[in-house]
XYZ file of N, CA, C and O in Angstrom:
488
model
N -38.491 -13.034 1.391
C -39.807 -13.274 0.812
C -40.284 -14.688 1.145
O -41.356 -15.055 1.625
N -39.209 -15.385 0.765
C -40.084 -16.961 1.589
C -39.267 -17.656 2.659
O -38.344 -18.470 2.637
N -40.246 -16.762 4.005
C -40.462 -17.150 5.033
C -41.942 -16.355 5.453
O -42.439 -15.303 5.049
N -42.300 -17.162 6.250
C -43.714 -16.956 6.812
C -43.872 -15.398 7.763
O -44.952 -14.948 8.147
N -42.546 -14.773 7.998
C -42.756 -13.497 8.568
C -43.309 -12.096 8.187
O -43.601 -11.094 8.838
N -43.341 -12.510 6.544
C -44.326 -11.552 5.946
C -45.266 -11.981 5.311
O -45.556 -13.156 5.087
N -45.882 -10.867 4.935
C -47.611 -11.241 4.318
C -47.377 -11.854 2.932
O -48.148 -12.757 2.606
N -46.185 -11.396 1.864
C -46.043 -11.936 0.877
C -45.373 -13.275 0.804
O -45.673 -14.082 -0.076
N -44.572 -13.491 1.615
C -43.686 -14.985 2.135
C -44.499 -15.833 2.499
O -44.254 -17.020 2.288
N -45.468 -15.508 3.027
C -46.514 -16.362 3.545
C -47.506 -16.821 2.912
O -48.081 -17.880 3.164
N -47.814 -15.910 1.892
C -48.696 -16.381 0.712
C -48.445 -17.418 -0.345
O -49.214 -17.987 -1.119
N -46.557 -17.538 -0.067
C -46.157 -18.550 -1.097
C -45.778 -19.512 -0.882
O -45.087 -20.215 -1.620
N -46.307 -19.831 0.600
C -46.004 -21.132 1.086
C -46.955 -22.424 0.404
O -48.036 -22.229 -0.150
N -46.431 -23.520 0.540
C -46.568 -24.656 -0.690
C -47.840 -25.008 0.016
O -48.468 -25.622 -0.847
N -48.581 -24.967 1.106
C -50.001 -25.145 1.483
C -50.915 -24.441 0.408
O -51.793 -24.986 -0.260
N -50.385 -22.625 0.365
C -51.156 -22.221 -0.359
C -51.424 -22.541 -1.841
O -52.399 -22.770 -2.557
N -49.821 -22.425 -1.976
C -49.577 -22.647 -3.319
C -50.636 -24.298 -4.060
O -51.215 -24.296 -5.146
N -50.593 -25.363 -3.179
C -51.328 -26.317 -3.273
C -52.909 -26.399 -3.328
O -53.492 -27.387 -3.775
N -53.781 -24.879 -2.661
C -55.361 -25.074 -3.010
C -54.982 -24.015 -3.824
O -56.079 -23.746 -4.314
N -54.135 -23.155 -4.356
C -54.612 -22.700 -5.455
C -54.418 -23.704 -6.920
O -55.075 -23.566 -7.952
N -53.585 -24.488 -6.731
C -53.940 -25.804 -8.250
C -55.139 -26.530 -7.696
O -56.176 -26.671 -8.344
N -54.995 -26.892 -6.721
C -56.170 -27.457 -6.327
C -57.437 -26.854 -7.398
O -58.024 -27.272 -8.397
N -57.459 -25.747 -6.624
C -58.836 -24.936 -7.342
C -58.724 -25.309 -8.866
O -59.605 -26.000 -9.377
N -57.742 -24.899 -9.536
C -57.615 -24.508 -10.584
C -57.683 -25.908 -11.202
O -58.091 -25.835 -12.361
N -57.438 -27.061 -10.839
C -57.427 -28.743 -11.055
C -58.929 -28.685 -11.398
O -59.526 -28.967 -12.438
N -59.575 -27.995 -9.574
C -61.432 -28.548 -10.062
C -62.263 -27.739 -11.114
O -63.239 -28.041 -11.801
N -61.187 -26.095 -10.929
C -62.324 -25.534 -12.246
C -61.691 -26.133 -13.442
O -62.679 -25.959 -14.156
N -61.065 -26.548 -14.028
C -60.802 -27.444 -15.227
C -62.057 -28.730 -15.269
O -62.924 -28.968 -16.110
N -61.726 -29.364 -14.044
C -62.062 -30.679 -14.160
C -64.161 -30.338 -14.413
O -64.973 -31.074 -14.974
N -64.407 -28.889 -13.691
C -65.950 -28.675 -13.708
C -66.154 -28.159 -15.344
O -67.178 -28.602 -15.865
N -65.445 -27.427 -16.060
C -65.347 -26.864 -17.141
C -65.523 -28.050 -18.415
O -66.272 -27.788 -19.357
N -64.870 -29.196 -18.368
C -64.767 -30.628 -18.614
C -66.301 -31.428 -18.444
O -66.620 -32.337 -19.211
N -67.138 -30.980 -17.397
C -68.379 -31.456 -17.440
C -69.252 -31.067 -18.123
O -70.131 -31.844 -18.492
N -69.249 -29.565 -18.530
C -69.958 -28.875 -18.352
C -69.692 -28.827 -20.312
O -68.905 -29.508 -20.970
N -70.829 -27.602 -20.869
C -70.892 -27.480 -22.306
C -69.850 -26.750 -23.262
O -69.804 -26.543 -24.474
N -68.877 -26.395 -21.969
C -67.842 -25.689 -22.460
C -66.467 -26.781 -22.591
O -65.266 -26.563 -22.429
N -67.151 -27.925 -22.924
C -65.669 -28.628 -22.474
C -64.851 -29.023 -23.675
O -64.135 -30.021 -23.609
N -64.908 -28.416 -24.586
C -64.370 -28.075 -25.920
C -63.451 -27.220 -25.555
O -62.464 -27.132 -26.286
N -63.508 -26.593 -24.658
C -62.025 -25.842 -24.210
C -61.000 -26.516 -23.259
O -59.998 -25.870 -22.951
N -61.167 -27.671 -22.813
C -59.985 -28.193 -22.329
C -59.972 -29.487 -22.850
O -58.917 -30.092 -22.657
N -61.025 -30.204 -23.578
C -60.476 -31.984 -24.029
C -60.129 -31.218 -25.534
O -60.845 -31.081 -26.526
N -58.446 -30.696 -25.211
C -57.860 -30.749 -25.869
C -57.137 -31.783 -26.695
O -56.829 -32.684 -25.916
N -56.827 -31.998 -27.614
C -56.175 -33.413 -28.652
C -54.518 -33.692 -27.880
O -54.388 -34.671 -27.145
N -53.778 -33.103 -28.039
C -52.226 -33.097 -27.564
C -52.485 -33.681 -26.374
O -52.178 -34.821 -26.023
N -53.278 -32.543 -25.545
C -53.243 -32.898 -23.994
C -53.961 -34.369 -23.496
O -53.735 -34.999 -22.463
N -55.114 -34.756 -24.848
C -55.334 -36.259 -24.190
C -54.341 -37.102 -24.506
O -53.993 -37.985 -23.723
N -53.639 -36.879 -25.973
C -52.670 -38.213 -26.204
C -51.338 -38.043 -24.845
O -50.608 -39.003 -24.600
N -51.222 -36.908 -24.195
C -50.242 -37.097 -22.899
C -50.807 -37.712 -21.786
O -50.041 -38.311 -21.032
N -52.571 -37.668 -21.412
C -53.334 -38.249 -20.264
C -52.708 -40.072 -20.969
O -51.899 -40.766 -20.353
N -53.227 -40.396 -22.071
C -52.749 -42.063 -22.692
C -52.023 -42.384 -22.631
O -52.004 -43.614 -22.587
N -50.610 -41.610 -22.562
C -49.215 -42.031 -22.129
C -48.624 -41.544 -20.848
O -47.441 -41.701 -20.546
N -49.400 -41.025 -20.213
C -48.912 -40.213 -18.900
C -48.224 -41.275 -18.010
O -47.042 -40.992 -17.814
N -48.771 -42.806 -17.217
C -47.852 -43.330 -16.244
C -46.329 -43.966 -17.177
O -45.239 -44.157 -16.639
N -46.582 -44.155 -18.365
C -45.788 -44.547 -18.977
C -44.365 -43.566 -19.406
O -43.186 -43.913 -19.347
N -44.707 -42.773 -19.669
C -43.791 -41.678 -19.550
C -43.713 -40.911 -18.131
O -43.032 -39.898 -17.969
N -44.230 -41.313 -17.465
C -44.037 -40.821 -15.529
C -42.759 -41.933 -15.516
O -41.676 -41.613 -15.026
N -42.973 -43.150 -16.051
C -41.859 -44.257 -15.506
C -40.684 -44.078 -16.437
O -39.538 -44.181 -16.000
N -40.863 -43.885 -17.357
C -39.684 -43.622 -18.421
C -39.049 -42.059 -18.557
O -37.966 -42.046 -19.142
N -39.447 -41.008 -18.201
C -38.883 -39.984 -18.838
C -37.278 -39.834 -18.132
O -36.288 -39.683 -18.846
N -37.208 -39.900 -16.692
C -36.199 -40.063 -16.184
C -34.501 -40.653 -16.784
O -33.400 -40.112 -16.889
N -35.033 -41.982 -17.062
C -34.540 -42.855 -17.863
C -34.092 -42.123 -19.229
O -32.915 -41.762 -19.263
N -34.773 -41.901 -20.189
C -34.506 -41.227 -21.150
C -33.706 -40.002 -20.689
O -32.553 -40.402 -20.851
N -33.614 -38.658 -20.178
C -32.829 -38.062 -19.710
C -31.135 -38.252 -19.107
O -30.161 -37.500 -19.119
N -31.264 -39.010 -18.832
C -30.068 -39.508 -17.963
C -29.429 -40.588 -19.148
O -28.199 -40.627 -19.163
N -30.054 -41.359 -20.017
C -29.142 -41.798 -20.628
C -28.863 -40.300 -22.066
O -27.805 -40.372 -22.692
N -29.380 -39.680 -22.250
C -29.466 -38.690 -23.572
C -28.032 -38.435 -22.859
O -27.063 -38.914 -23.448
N -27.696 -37.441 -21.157
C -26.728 -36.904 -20.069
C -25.334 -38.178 -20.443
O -24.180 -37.904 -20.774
N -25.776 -39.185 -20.302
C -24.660 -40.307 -20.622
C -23.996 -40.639 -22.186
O -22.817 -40.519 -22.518
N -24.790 -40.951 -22.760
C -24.226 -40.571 -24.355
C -23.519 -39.732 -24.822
O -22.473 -39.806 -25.467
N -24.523 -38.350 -24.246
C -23.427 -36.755 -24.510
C -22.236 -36.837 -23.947
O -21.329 -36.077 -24.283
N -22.086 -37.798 -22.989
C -20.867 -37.242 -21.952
C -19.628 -37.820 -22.724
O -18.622 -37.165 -22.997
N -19.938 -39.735 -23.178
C -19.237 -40.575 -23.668
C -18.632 -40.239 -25.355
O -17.555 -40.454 -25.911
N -20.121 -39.519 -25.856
C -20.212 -39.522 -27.154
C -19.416 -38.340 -28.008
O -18.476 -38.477 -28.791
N -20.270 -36.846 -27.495
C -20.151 -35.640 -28.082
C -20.355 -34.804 -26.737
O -21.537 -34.575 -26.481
N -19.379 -34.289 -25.795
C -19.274 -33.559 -24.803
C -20.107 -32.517 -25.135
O -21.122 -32.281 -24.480
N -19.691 -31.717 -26.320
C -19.921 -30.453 -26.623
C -21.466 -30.222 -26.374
O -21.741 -29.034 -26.208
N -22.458 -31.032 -26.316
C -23.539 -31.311 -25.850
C -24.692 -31.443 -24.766
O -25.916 -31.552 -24.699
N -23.354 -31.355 -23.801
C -23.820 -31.490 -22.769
C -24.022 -30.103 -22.244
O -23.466 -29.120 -22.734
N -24.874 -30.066 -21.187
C -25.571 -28.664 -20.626
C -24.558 -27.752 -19.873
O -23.935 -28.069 -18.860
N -24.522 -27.057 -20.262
C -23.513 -25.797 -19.568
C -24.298 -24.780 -19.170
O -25.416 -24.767 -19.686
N -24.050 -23.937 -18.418
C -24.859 -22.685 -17.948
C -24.832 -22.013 -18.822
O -24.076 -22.328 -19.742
N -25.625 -20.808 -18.931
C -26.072 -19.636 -20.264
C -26.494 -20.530 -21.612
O -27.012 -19.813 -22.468
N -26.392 -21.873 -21.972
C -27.123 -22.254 -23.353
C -27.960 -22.740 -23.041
O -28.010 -23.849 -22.509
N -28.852 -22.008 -23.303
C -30.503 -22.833 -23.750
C -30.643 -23.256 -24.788
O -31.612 -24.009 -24.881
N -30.013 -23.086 -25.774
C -29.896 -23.863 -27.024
C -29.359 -25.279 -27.046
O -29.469 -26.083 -27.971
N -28.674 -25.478 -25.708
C -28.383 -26.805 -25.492
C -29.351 -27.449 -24.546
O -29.196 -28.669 -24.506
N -30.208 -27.038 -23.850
C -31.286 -27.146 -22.786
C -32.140 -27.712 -23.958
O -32.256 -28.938 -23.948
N -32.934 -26.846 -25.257
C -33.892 -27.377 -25.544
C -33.791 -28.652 -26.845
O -34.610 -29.420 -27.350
N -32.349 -28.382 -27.034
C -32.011 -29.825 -27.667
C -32.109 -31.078 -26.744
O -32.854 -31.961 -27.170
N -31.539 -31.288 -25.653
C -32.032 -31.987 -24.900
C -33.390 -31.995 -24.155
O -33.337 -32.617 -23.094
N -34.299 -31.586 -24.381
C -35.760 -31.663 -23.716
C -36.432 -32.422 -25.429
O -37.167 -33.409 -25.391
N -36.110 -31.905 -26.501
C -36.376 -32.327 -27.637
C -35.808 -33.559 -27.689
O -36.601 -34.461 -27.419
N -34.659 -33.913 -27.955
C -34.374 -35.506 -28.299
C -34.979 -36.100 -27.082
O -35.877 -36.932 -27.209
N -34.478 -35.670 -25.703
C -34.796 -37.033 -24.190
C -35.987 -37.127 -24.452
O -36.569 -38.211 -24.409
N -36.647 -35.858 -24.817
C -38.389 -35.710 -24.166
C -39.264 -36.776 -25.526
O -40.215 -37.535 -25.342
N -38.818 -36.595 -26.340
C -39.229 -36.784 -27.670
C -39.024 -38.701 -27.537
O -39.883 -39.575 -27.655
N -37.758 -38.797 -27.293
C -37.436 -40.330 -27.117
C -38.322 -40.974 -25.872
O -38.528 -42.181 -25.741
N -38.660 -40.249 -25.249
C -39.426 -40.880 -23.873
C -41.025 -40.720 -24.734
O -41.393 -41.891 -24.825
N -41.789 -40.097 -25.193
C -42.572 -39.570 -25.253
C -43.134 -41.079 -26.391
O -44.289 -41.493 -26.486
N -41.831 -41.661 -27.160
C -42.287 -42.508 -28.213
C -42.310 -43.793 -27.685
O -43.173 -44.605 -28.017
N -41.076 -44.138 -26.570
C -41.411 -45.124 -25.749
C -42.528 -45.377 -24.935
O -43.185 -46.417 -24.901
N -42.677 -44.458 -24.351
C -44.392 -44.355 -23.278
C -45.536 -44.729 -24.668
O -46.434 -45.568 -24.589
N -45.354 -44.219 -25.412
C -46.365 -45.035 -26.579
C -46.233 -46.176 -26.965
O -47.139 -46.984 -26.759
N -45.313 -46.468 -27.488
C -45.141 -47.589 -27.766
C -45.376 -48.824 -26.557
O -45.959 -49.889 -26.764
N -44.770 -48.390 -25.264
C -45.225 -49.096 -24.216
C -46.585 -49.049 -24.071
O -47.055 -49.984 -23.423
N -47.453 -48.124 -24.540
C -49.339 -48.173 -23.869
C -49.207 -49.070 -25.171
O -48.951 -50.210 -24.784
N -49.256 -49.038 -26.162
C -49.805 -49.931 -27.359
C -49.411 -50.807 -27.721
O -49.991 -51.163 -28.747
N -48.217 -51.802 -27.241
C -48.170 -52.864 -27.150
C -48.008 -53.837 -25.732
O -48.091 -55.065 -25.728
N -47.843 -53.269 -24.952
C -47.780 -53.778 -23.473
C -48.650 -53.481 -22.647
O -49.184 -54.409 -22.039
N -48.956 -52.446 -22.441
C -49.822 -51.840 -21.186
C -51.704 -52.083 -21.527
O -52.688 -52.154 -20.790
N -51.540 -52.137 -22.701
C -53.389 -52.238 -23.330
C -53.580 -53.596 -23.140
O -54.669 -53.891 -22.646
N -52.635 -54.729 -23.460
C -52.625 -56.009 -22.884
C -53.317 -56.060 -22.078
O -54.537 -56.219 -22.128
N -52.349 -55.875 -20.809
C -52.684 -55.779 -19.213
C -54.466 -55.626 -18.859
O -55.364 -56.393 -18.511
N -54.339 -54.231 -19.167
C -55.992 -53.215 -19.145
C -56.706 -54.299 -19.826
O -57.303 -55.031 -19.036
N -56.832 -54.656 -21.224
C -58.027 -55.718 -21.450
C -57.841 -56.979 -20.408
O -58.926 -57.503 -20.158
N -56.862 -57.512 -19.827
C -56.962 -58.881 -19.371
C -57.375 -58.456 -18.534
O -58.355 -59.183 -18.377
N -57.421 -57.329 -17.303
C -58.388 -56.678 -16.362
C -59.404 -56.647 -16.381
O -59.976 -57.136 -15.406
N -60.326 -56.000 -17.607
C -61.129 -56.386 -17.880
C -62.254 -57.690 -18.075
O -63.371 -57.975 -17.643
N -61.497 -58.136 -18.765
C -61.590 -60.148 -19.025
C -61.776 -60.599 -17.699
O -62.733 -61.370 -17.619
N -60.869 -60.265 -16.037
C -60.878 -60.537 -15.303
C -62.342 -60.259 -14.174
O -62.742 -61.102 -13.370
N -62.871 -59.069 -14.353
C -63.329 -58.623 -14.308
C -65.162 -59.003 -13.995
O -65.877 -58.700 -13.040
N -65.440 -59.733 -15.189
C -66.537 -59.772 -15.780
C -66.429 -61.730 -15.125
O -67.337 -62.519 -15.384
């Protein structure tokens, strides 16, 4: 199926796969202009746009040390195949711990920056 020698393999190549978000990026982003845009400036989804590079730089970090703790700390924790019950404990604490740092980083560090840009600016 994915290789380009059939019609369905070929459809799922990452070109395609790429203008179909594409599309789907601009009908959001047109939906957003437009009088319907009460259906995507969703609340959750903006407080993740406010912390988004901040948690782009941190989530990693958080993961890998949650992977290091478990290993040092409480093995039994760590991810094994067939538990997802251990999968979404870890997406909950790493994700959750990254999610408060990336905040805490926009609201005391990063808003700094952005106003002195500003200041600079003018």
């Amino acid at each position: 199926i994915m290789t380009r020698d059939r019609l369905l393999g070929a459809a799922f190549q990452y070109t395609v796969i790429h203008i179909i978000f594409t599309g789907i990026l601009l009908l959001f982003l047109l939906i957003g202009t437009s009088r319907w845009r009460a259906l995507v400036n969703i609340g959750w989804l903006q407080f993740f746009g406010f912390i988004s590079y901040g948690l782009y730089l941190i989530h990693l970090l958080a993961f890998r040390l949650y992977d290091r703790l478990c290993r040092t700390y409480a093995p039994s924790f760590l991810l094994t195949s067939g538990r997802s019950d251990l999968l979404l404990l870890r997406f909950a604490v790493a994700g959750g711990a990254a999610v408060a740092v990336a905040y805490l980083s926009r609201v005391y560090f990063e808003d700094y920056f952005l106003r002195l840009k500003q200041k600079l600016s003018r």
